[in-house]
Coordinates of C-alpha atoms in Angstrom, one line a residue:
X185 CA 28.2 21.9 -44.3
X186 CA 27.7 24.2 -41.2
X187 CA 25.7 21.3 -39.4
X188 CA 28.2 18.6 -40.0
X189 CA 31.3 20.8 -38.7
X190 CA 28.9 21.3 -35.5
X191 CA 28.8 17.5 -35.3
X192 CA 32.4 17.0 -36.0
X193 CA 33.3 19.5 -33.3
X194 CA 30.4 18.0 -30.4
X195 CA 31.8 13.9 -31.3
X196 CA 35.7 15.6 -30.8
X197 CA 34.6 17.5 -27.0
X198 CA 32.4 14.5 -26.1
X199 CA 35.9 12.5 -26.7
X200 CA 37.9 14.3 -24.8
X201 CA 35.1 14.6 -22.0
X202 CA 35.4 10.6 -21.9
X203 CA 38.5 10.4 -21.5
X204 CA 39.6 13.5 -19.2
X205 CA 36.5 14.2 -17.2
X206 CA 34.8 11.9 -14.6
X207 CA 31.6 12.1 -12.1
X208 CA 33.3 12.4 -8.7
X209 CA 33.0 8.9 -6.5
X210 CA 30.8 9.4 -3.6
X211 CA 33.0 10.2 -0.5
X212 CA 32.8 8.1 2.8
X213 CA 33.1 10.4 6.1
X214 CA 35.0 8.2 8.7
X215 CA 34.1 8.2 12.7
X216 CA 36.4 10.9 13.9
X217 CA 36.4 8.8 17.2
X218 CA 37.3 5.3 15.4
X219 CA 38.7 4.0 18.5
X220 CA 35.8 4.5 21.1
X221 CA 33.7 1.9 21.8
X222 CA 30.6 0.8 19.4
X223 CA 27.9 1.5 22.3
X224 CA 27.5 3.5 25.7
X225 CA 29.3 1.5 28.3
X226 CA 27.2 -0.9 30.6
X227 CA 25.8 1.0 33.3
X228 CA 26.1 4.6 31.6
X229 CA 22.6 5.5 31.1
X230 CA 21.7 9.0 28.6
X231 CA 18.4 10.2 27.3
X232 CA 17.6 11.8 24.2
X233 CA 14.1 13.5 23.6
X234 CA 13.6 13.4 19.7
X235 CA 10.9 16.4 18.9
X236 CA 8.7 15.0 15.6
X237 CA 8.8 11.7 14.2
X238 CA 9.5 12.3 10.7
X239 CA 12.5 10.8 9.3
X240 CA 14.8 13.1 10.3
X241 CA 13.8 12.4 13.6
X242 CA 13.5 8.6 13.0
X243 CA 16.7 8.2 11.5
X244 CA 18.6 9.9 14.8
X245 CA 16.4 7.7 16.6
X246 CA 17.8 4.4 14.7
X247 CA 21.4 5.2 15.3
X248 CA 21.1 6.4 19.1
X249 CA 18.7 3.5 20.3
X250 CA 21.0 1.0 18.9
X251 CA 24.0 2.3 20.8
X252 CA 22.5 2.1 24.1
X253 CA 20.9 5.4 24.8
X254 CA 17.2 6.2 25.7
X255 CA 15.4 7.6 23.8
X256 CA 11.8 9.1 23.5
X257 CA 9.8 10.0 20.5
X258 CA 7.2 13.0 20.7
X259 CA 5.5 13.3 17.6
X260 CA 2.6 15.5 16.9
X261 CA 0.7 13.2 14.7
X262 CA -0.9 10.1 15.3
X263 CA 1.1 8.3 12.6
X264 CA 5.0 8.5 12.8
X265 CA 6.6 9.2 9.1
X266 CA 6.9 12.8 8.5
X267 CA 6.6 13.2 4.1
X268 CA 6.5 9.4 4.1
X269 CA 3.2 9.0 6.4
X270 CA 0.3 6.9 5.5
X271 CA -2.8 7.1 7.1
X272 CA -5.6 4.7 7.1
X273 CA -9.1 5.6 5.7
X274 CA -12.0 5.2 4.1
X275 CA -12.6 7.4 1.0
X276 CA -15.0 9.4 0.4
X277 CA -18.0 8.6 -2.2
X278 CA -19.0 10.7 -4.7
X279 CA -21.8 8.1 -4.9
X280 CA -22.7 5.2 -2.6
X281 CA -24.3 2.9 -5.0
X282 CA -20.9 3.2 -6.7
X283 CA -19.0 2.1 -3.7
X284 CA -21.3 -0.5 -2.9
X285 CA -20.8 -2.1 -6.5
X286 CA -16.6 -1.2 -6.6
X287 CA -15.9 -2.4 -3.4
X288 CA -14.7 1.0 -2.0
X289 CA -16.8 0.8 1.7
X290 CA -13.5 -0.4 3.3
X291 CA -10.5 1.5 4.4
X292 CA -7.3 2.2 2.6
X293 CA -3.7 2.8 3.2
X294 CA -3.5 6.5 2.0
X295 CA -0.1 8.2 1.9
X296 CA 1.0 12.1 2.2
X297 CA 2.1 11.6 -2.0
X298 CA 3.9 9.5 -4.0
X299 CA 7.3 9.2 -3.5
X300 CA 10.4 8.2 -5.7
X301 CA 14.4 6.7 -3.9
X302 CA 17.2 8.2 -5.9
X303 CA 20.1 6.9 -6.6
X304 CA 22.2 9.4 -4.3
X305 CA 20.1 9.0 -1.2
X306 CA 22.7 6.5 0.1
X307 CA 22.1 7.2 4.2
X308 CA 18.4 6.4 3.4
X309 CA 19.5 3.4 1.0
X310 CA 21.5 2.1 4.2
X311 CA 18.2 2.8 6.3
X312 CA 16.1 0.7 3.5
X313 CA 18.8 -2.5 4.2
X314 CA 18.7 -2.3 7.7
X315 CA 15.0 -2.7 7.6
X316 CA 15.2 -5.1 5.4
X317 CA 12.9 -3.4 2.6
X318 CA 14.8 -3.8 -0.4
X319 CA 12.2 -6.8 -2.1
X320 CA 9.4 -4.0 -1.9
X321 CA 10.7 -1.5 -4.9
X322 CA 11.3 -2.0 -8.6
X323 CA 13.2 0.6 -10.8
X324 CA 11.4 4.0 -12.3
X325 CA 13.6 3.9 -15.4
X326 CA 12.0 6.9 -17.7
X327 CA 10.1 9.7 -16.7
X328 CA 7.5 10.5 -18.9
X329 CA 6.4 15.1 -19.2
X330 CA 3.6 16.5 -21.5
X331 CA 3.5 19.8 -21.6
X332 CA 1.1 22.3 -23.0
X333 CA 3.2 23.7 -26.1
X334 CA 5.7 20.9 -26.7
X335 CA 5.3 17.3 -27.1
X336 CA 5.6 14.7 -25.1
X337 CA 8.6 13.7 -23.6
X338 CA 10.6 10.4 -21.9
X339 CA 13.5 11.9 -20.2
X340 CA 15.9 9.0 -18.9
X341 CA 20.1 8.3 -18.7
X342 CA 21.8 6.0 -20.4
X343 CA 25.6 5.5 -20.8
X344 CA 28.9 7.0 -19.4
X345 CA 29.1 10.7 -19.0
X346 CA 28.6 12.9 -21.0
X347 CA 27.2 10.6 -23.7
X348 CA 23.8 10.0 -20.9
X349 CA 23.1 13.8 -21.2
X350 CA 23.8 14.3 -25.2
X351 CA 21.7 10.8 -25.2
X352 CA 18.6 13.1 -23.7
X353 CA 19.4 16.1 -26.0
X354 CA 19.5 13.3 -28.8
X355 CA 16.3 11.4 -28.0
X356 CA 14.4 14.6 -27.3
X357 CA 11.2 15.7 -30.0
X358 CA 11.7 19.1 -28.7
X359 CA 15.3 20.2 -28.1
X360 CA 17.3 21.5 -30.7
X361 CA 21.4 20.8 -31.0
X362 CA 21.1 24.8 -31.2
X363 CA 19.4 24.6 -27.8
X364 CA 22.0 21.9 -26.5
X365 CA 24.8 24.4 -27.5
X366 CA 23.2 27.1 -25.6
X367 CA 24.0 25.9 -21.9
X368 CA 27.6 25.9 -22.9
X369 CA 27.4 29.6 -20.9
X370 CA 26.5 28.1 -17.8
X371 CA 29.1 25.1 -18.2
X372 CA 30.9 26.7 -15.0
X373 CA 27.5 26.3 -12.9
X374 CA 26.6 22.6 -13.8
X375 CA 29.3 20.9 -15.0
X376 CA 32.0 23.0 -12.7
X377 CA 29.5 22.9 -10.1
X378 CA 30.9 23.9 -6.5
X379 CA 28.7 23.4 -3.6
X380 CA 31.5 25.2 -1.6
X381 CA 30.6 28.6 -3.1
X382 CA 27.2 28.0 -5.0
X383 CA 24.9 29.9 -2.4
X384 CA 27.3 33.0 -2.2
X385 CA 27.2 33.2 -6.1
X386 CA 23.9 32.9 -6.6
X387 CA 21.2 32.4 -3.4
X388 CA 20.7 36.1 -4.2
X389 CA 18.8 35.3 -7.6
X390 CA 15.4 33.6 -8.7
X391 CA 16.3 30.0 -11.3
X392 CA 14.2 32.3 -13.8
X393 CA 16.7 35.3 -13.2
X394 CA 20.3 33.2 -13.5
X395 CA 18.3 31.3 -17.1
X396 CA 18.3 34.7 -18.2
X397 CA 21.4 35.9 -17.0
X398 CA 23.0 32.6 -18.3
X399 CA 21.3 32.6 -21.9
X400 CA 20.0 29.4 -21.5
X401 CA 17.3 28.3 -24.6
X402 CA 14.0 28.5 -23.9
X403 CA 12.9 24.9 -24.7
X404 CA 16.0 23.9 -22.7
X405 CA 14.7 25.4 -19.8
X406 CA 11.0 24.6 -19.9
X407 CA 11.9 20.7 -20.3
X408 CA 14.8 19.6 -18.8
X409 CA 15.3 22.4 -16.1
X410 CA 12.2 24.0 -14.6
X411 CA 10.0 21.0 -14.2
X412 CA 12.7 20.0 -11.7
X413 CA 11.8 22.8 -9.5
X414 CA 8.1 21.1 -8.9
X415 CA 8.9 18.2 -6.7
X416 CA 10.4 20.8 -4.0
X417 CA 6.2 22.1 -3.7
X418 CA 7.9 25.9 -4.2
X419 CA 7.0 28.7 -6.3
X420 CA 9.3 28.5 -9.1
X421 CA 9.2 32.3 -9.9
X422 CA 10.7 32.8 -6.3
X423 CA 13.1 29.4 -6.3
X424 CA 16.6 30.0 -5.7
X425 CA 18.9 29.7 -8.8
X426 CA 21.7 27.9 -6.0
X427 CA 19.1 25.4 -4.7
X428 CA 18.1 24.8 -8.3
X429 CA 21.8 24.2 -9.4
X430 CA 21.8 21.5 -6.4
X431 CA 19.2 20.3 -7.7
X432 CA 20.7 20.1 -11.6
X433 CA 24.2 18.5 -10.1
X434 CA 22.5 16.2 -7.8
X435 CA 20.0 14.5 -10.0
X436 CA 21.5 14.7 -13.5
X437 CA 25.4 15.5 -13.3
X438 CA 26.4 13.8 -10.2
X439 CA 26.8 10.4 -12.2
X440 CA 25.5 8.5 -14.4
X441 CA 23.1 7.0 -12.8
X442 CA 22.0 10.4 -11.0
X443 CA 18.4 10.0 -12.2
X444 CA 17.9 6.3 -11.5
X445 CA 15.0 6.1 -9.2
X446 CA 13.2 3.4 -7.1
X447 CA 9.9 3.5 -6.2
X448 CA 7.5 1.4 -3.9
X449 CA 5.6 -1.2 -5.0
X450 CA 3.5 -1.3 -1.2
X451 CA 1.9 1.6 0.8
X452 CA 5.3 3.9 2.9
X453 CA 3.8 2.1 6.2
X454 CA 4.1 -1.7 5.3
X455 CA 7.7 -1.1 3.4
X456 CA 9.2 1.6 5.5
X457 CA 7.7 3.4 8.5
X458 CA 6.4 -0.1 10.2
X459 CA 9.3 -1.9 10.1
X460 CA 11.0 0.9 11.2
X461 CA 9.0 1.7 13.8
X462 CA 9.6 -2.1 15.3
X463 CA 13.1 -1.9 15.0
X464 CA 12.7 1.3 17.4
X465 CA 10.7 -0.5 19.7
X466 CA 13.2 -3.4 19.7
X467 CA 15.9 -1.1 21.3
X468 CA 13.3 0.1 23.7
X469 CA 12.9 3.5 22.4
X470 CA 9.5 5.1 23.6
X471 CA 7.0 6.5 21.1
X472 CA 4.3 9.0 22.4
X473 CA 2.1 9.7 19.0
X474 CA -0.7 12.5 19.0
X475 CA 2.0 14.5 21.3
X476 CA 3.0 17.6 19.9
X477 CA 5.7 19.6 21.8
X478 CA 4.7 23.2 22.8
X479 CA 8.1 24.7 23.6
X480 CA 11.4 23.9 25.6
X481 CA 13.5 24.9 28.0
X482 CA 16.9 26.1 28.7
X483 CA 19.0 26.7 31.3
X484 CA 22.9 27.3 31.7
X485 CA 23.4 27.1 28.1
X486 CA 21.8 23.4 27.9
X487 CA 18.5 22.7 26.7
X488 CA 16.8 20.7 29.6
X489 CA 13.8 19.6 28.3
X490 CA 10.4 20.3 27.0
X491 CA 7.3 21.7 28.7
X492 CA 6.9 18.7 31.1
X493 CA 9.2 18.1 34.1
X494 CA 11.0 15.6 32.3
X495 CA 14.6 16.2 31.6
X496 CA 16.9 15.3 28.7
X497 CA 20.4 15.1 28.5
X498 CA 20.3 15.6 25.0
X499 CA 17.7 16.8 22.6
X500 CA 17.4 16.5 18.6
X501 CA 14.6 19.3 17.3
X502 CA 13.5 17.3 14.4
X503 CA 9.6 18.8 13.5
X504 CA 9.0 20.2 10.2
X505 CA 9.3 23.9 10.0
X506 CA 6.2 25.7 10.9
X507 CA 6.1 23.7 14.0
X508 CA 10.0 24.5 14.9
X509 CA 9.1 28.2 14.4
X510 CA 6.1 27.6 16.9
X511 CA 8.1 25.6 19.5
X512 CA 11.0 28.3 19.4
X513 CA 9.0 31.5 19.5
X514 CA 7.5 29.6 22.6
X515 CA 10.8 28.0 24.0
X516 CA 12.4 30.2 27.3
X517 CA 15.9 29.9 29.3
X518 CA 17.4 31.8 31.6
X519 CA 20.0 32.6 28.8
X520 CA 17.7 34.8 26.3
X521 CA 20.7 36.0 24.7
X522 CA 21.4 32.3 23.5
X523 CA 17.9 31.6 22.9
X524 CA 17.6 34.4 21.0
X525 CA 20.4 33.9 18.5
X526 CA 19.1 30.9 17.9
X527 CA 15.3 32.0 17.6
X528 CA 15.8 35.0 14.6
X529 CA 17.0 33.3 11.8
X530 CA 14.7 30.5 12.2
X531 CA 11.6 33.0 12.6
X532 CA 13.1 34.5 9.2
X533 CA 12.5 31.0 7.2
X534 CA 10.0 30.9 5.5
X535 CA 7.4 28.2 4.6
X536 CA 6.4 27.0 0.8
X537 CA 3.1 27.7 -0.3
X538 CA -0.1 25.5 0.4
X539 CA -0.2 22.1 -1.5
X540 CA -2.8 19.3 -2.2
X541 CA -2.3 15.7 -3.0
X542 CA -5.8 14.1 -4.1
X543 CA -6.6 10.6 -5.1
X544 CA -9.1 9.7 -7.1
X545 CA -11.1 6.5 -7.4
X546 CA -12.6 5.6 -11.6
X547 CA -14.6 3.3 -13.1
X548 CA -12.6 2.3 -16.0
X549 CA -8.9 2.3 -17.0
X550 CA -6.7 5.0 -19.0
X551 CA -5.8 4.7 -22.5
X552 CA -3.2 1.4 -22.6
X553 CA 0.3 2.6 -22.6
X554 CA -0.3 5.9 -20.4
X555 CA 3.1 5.6 -18.0
X556 CA 2.4 5.3 -14.5
X557 CA 3.7 8.4 -13.4
X558 CA 3.2 11.3 -15.5
X559 CA 4.8 14.8 -14.6
X560 CA 2.4 17.3 -16.2
X561 CA 4.8 20.8 -15.2
X562 CA 2.5 23.0 -17.5
X563 CA -0.7 22.1 -16.3
X564 CA -1.0 24.0 -13.4
X565 CA -2.2 23.3 -10.2
X566 CA -1.8 19.7 -11.7
X567 CA 2.4 19.0 -11.2
X568 CA 1.6 14.6 -11.2
X569 CA -0.2 11.6 -12.3
X570 CA 0.4 8.9 -10.5
X571 CA -1.4 5.5 -11.4
X572 CA -1.7 3.6 -8.3
X573 CA -3.5 0.5 -9.6
X574 CA -0.4 0.0 -11.2
X575 CA 2.2 0.7 -8.2
X576 CA 0.9 -0.4 -5.1
X577 CA -0.2 -4.0 -4.6
X578 CA -3.4 -2.9 -2.7
X579 CA -4.9 -1.3 -5.7
X580 CA -3.4 -3.4 -7.9
X581 CA -5.6 -6.1 -6.7
X582 CA -8.8 -3.6 -6.2
X583 CA -8.5 -2.8 -10.2
X584 CA -7.8 -6.5 -11.3
X585 CA -11.2 -7.3 -9.4
X586 CA -13.6 -4.2 -10.3
X587 CA -11.3 -2.9 -13.6
X588 CA -11.6 0.8 -11.9
X589 CA -8.5 3.0 -11.9
X590 CA -6.7 4.8 -8.3
X591 CA -5.5 7.9 -9.7
X592 CA -3.0 10.9 -7.5
X593 CA -2.7 13.9 -8.4
X594 CA 0.0 16.3 -7.3
X595 CA -1.5 19.7 -6.5
X596 CA 1.9 21.9 -5.7
X597 CA 0.9 24.9 -7.1
X598 CA -2.4 25.1 -5.4
X599 CA -4.0 29.1 -5.6
X600 CA -7.3 27.4 -4.5
X601 CA -9.4 27.8 -1.0
X602 CA -7.5 25.7 1.8
X603 CA -10.6 24.7 3.9
X604 CA -12.6 22.8 0.9
X605 CA -13.5 19.2 0.7
X606 CA -12.8 16.9 -1.5
X607 CA -15.9 17.1 -4.1
X608 CA -15.1 20.7 -4.5
X609 CA -11.3 20.2 -5.2
X610 CA -12.0 17.5 -7.9
X611 CA -14.8 20.7 -9.3
X612 CA -11.9 22.6 -9.7
X613 CA -8.9 20.1 -11.4
X614 CA -11.6 18.0 -13.0
X615 CA -11.2 19.8 -16.5
X616 CA -7.4 20.1 -16.4
X617 CA -6.8 16.4 -15.5
X618 CA -9.5 15.8 -18.4
X619 CA -7.0 18.0 -21.0
X620 CA -3.9 16.2 -19.6
X621 CA -6.4 12.3 -19.8
X622 CA -9.4 13.2 -21.9
X623 CA -10.4 9.6 -22.2
X624 CA -11.1 9.4 -18.3
X625 CA -13.9 11.6 -18.9
X626 CA -16.0 8.5 -20.1
X627 CA -15.6 6.7 -16.3
X628 CA -17.2 7.4 -13.5
X629 CA -15.6 9.1 -10.1
X630 CA -16.6 6.5 -7.6
X631 CA -14.6 8.1 -4.5
X632 CA -11.9 10.6 -3.8
X633 CA -9.5 11.8 -1.0
X634 CA -7.8 14.7 -0.1
X635 CA -5.2 16.4 2.3
X636 CA -3.8 19.7 2.2
X637 CA -0.1 20.4 3.9
X638 CA 1.5 23.7 4.5
X639 CA 5.2 22.2 5.9
X640 CA 7.6 22.1 3.6
X641 CA 10.5 24.8 3.4
X642 CA 10.8 27.7 1.2
X643 CA 14.1 27.5 -0.8
X644 CA 13.4 31.1 -2.4
X645 CA 16.6 33.1 -3.0
X646 CA 17.6 35.0 -0.1
X647 CA 16.5 32.2 2.3
X648 CA 20.1 30.3 2.8
X649 CA 21.6 33.0 4.5
X650 CA 19.1 32.3 7.6
X651 CA 19.5 28.4 7.0
X652 CA 21.2 26.9 10.2
X653 CA 23.1 23.4 10.2
X654 CA 22.8 20.5 12.9
X655 CA 25.1 21.7 15.2
X656 CA 24.4 25.5 15.3
X657 CA 23.2 25.1 18.9
X658 CA 26.3 23.9 19.8
X659 CA 28.1 27.5 18.7
X660 CA 26.2 29.2 20.4
X661 CA 27.2 27.8 23.6
X662 CA 24.1 25.3 23.9
X663 CA 25.9 21.7 24.0
X664 CA 23.1 19.1 24.1
X665 CA 20.8 20.5 21.3
X666 CA 20.7 19.2 17.9
X667 CA 18.5 20.4 14.6
X668 CA 17.5 17.4 12.3
X669 CA 15.2 17.9 8.9
X670 CA 14.9 18.8 4.9
X671 CA 15.2 23.0 5.7
X672 CA 18.6 22.9 7.3
X673 CA 22.0 23.4 5.4
X674 CA 24.8 20.6 5.2
X675 CA 28.3 20.7 4.5
X676 CA 27.6 18.1 1.8
X677 CA 25.2 17.9 -1.4
X678 CA 21.6 16.6 0.1
X679 CA 18.4 17.4 -0.8
X680 CA 14.5 16.1 0.1
X681 CA 14.3 12.7 1.8
X682 CA 18.2 13.0 1.8
X683 CA 18.8 15.4 3.6
X684 CA 16.2 14.3 6.2
X685 CA 17.8 11.1 7.2
X686 CA 21.2 12.1 6.9
X687 CA 21.2 15.4 9.3
X688 CA 18.9 13.0 11.8
X689 CA 22.3 10.7 10.9
X690 CA 24.8 13.4 12.0
X691 CA 22.6 14.8 14.9
X692 CA 23.6 11.6 16.2
X693 CA 26.6 12.0 15.3
X694 CA 27.5 14.8 17.0
X695 CA 26.4 13.4 20.6
X696 CA 27.8 9.6 19.8
X697 CA 30.8 12.1 19.2
X698 CA 30.5 14.0 22.4
X699 CA 29.8 11.0 24.9
X700 CA 32.9 8.9 23.4
X701 CA 30.5 6.4 21.5
X702 CA 31.9 5.6 17.8
X703 CA 30.3 7.6 14.9
X704 CA 28.3 6.0 12.4
X705 CA 30.0 6.9 8.5
X706 CA 28.3 8.4 6.0
X707 CA 28.2 8.1 2.5
X708 CA 27.9 11.6 0.8
X709 CA 27.8 13.4 -2.7
X710 CA 31.1 15.0 -4.0
X711 CA 30.5 18.8 -4.3
X712 CA 32.8 19.2 -7.5
X713 CA 30.9 18.4 -10.9
X714 CA 32.5 16.2 -13.3
X715 CA 33.6 19.1 -15.5
X716 CA 33.1 19.5 -19.2
X717 CA 35.8 20.9 -21.8

């Protein structure tokens, strides 16, 4: 009888929620100067240096170049794209004879690592439309998880809020209704999420501490909440509760479509980066690859340029965080007080631990029904497995002609040596791979690639107070210098790739407003949660 009473109360609460509570619609930020011209006046030249050709820098370059600015991008790597960078390389053969047999003696497009585009990536969606890249995307409808101590889960959102969330619990093989009721303790932080105060309330606390503080059930935390931390490349035990609550809102609660995502059917280069580069070149953007910036020069409360003798009207610093820390450490200026005020908080920002992304070619396929993408939060150091022979056309064709498979393994919790080769990495992770996909043990390993990185910002507890905003340099009197990147704080909710491209657009808008050129509209999430009775 008690269970029936609980169910009846739950149905009543859901009905009331459906009537009263609604996810807030996205917010359109209109130009502050709608009556200004859409481009620089004829004959008026303005130059901009963009330091870093990742997503943030490319976003700023797109808006400024289309409005008549002379834009120069300096990128340290030999390719553009940042976390969407694609490298053309030959796999390292485990066996020369197998590489010959399986047609692997050639070059392939190997990306930085698998990515998905979420419903709330409004700025990135706008860019994709302008690049005519939508044809390369397909839905990723359901997210599959495997755990060591729980049954496999397939999580997806269906129906209006809050039925979409209740459906996740109803379909779960592991979460009990008593687990779901434990979430009532944190409704003020989740359903009544408020972006304006979330960092003041919880950035001092780790997410694990928040789970204990709010008495969230272990099963609900393990299956629904904690796996999301892995996409940030941060250590779960130190991750900020405030940042994690932003992710919960951003990817689960902002609307019934919050967890809807899309993935590419070809490489990042083919779909996005090459069309983006070509569009920039048509607007006369000067792109300098293999061109790391060593330092910046400041004079009389202005930034005047980099280590070269070239002067610029504006500079956007959009490199990754380790590069930015190095550039700011080496920068010089006549007004050291202002420069020190910029440098000090940046140097206190931490970088997330080293991670690796490995791609392996096998002589055979996994068992039928294996999900294209599989999240593995309990199988350290492997956090995600992606079947590229099911995802991207180049590898689909290779698999069709050879019968082999191509698997990508994301090693976000890598604790081994950083400077080791492909075979050594494989030797370290192979036993875990076979625990996740035991049938792969019967197939031969033909070849592999591996990349290692340490360039992702840390979001451990206590970091937010050091995190600047796009326009922070102007607050210190330097009115032609701006930041862009996923390491910044934004006035609206944002995360990951969307934070990168949106801060690039914000930086461009700051320059446009100053020069009396009409700003670019932006669509962003509301900062207020949907509510719950």
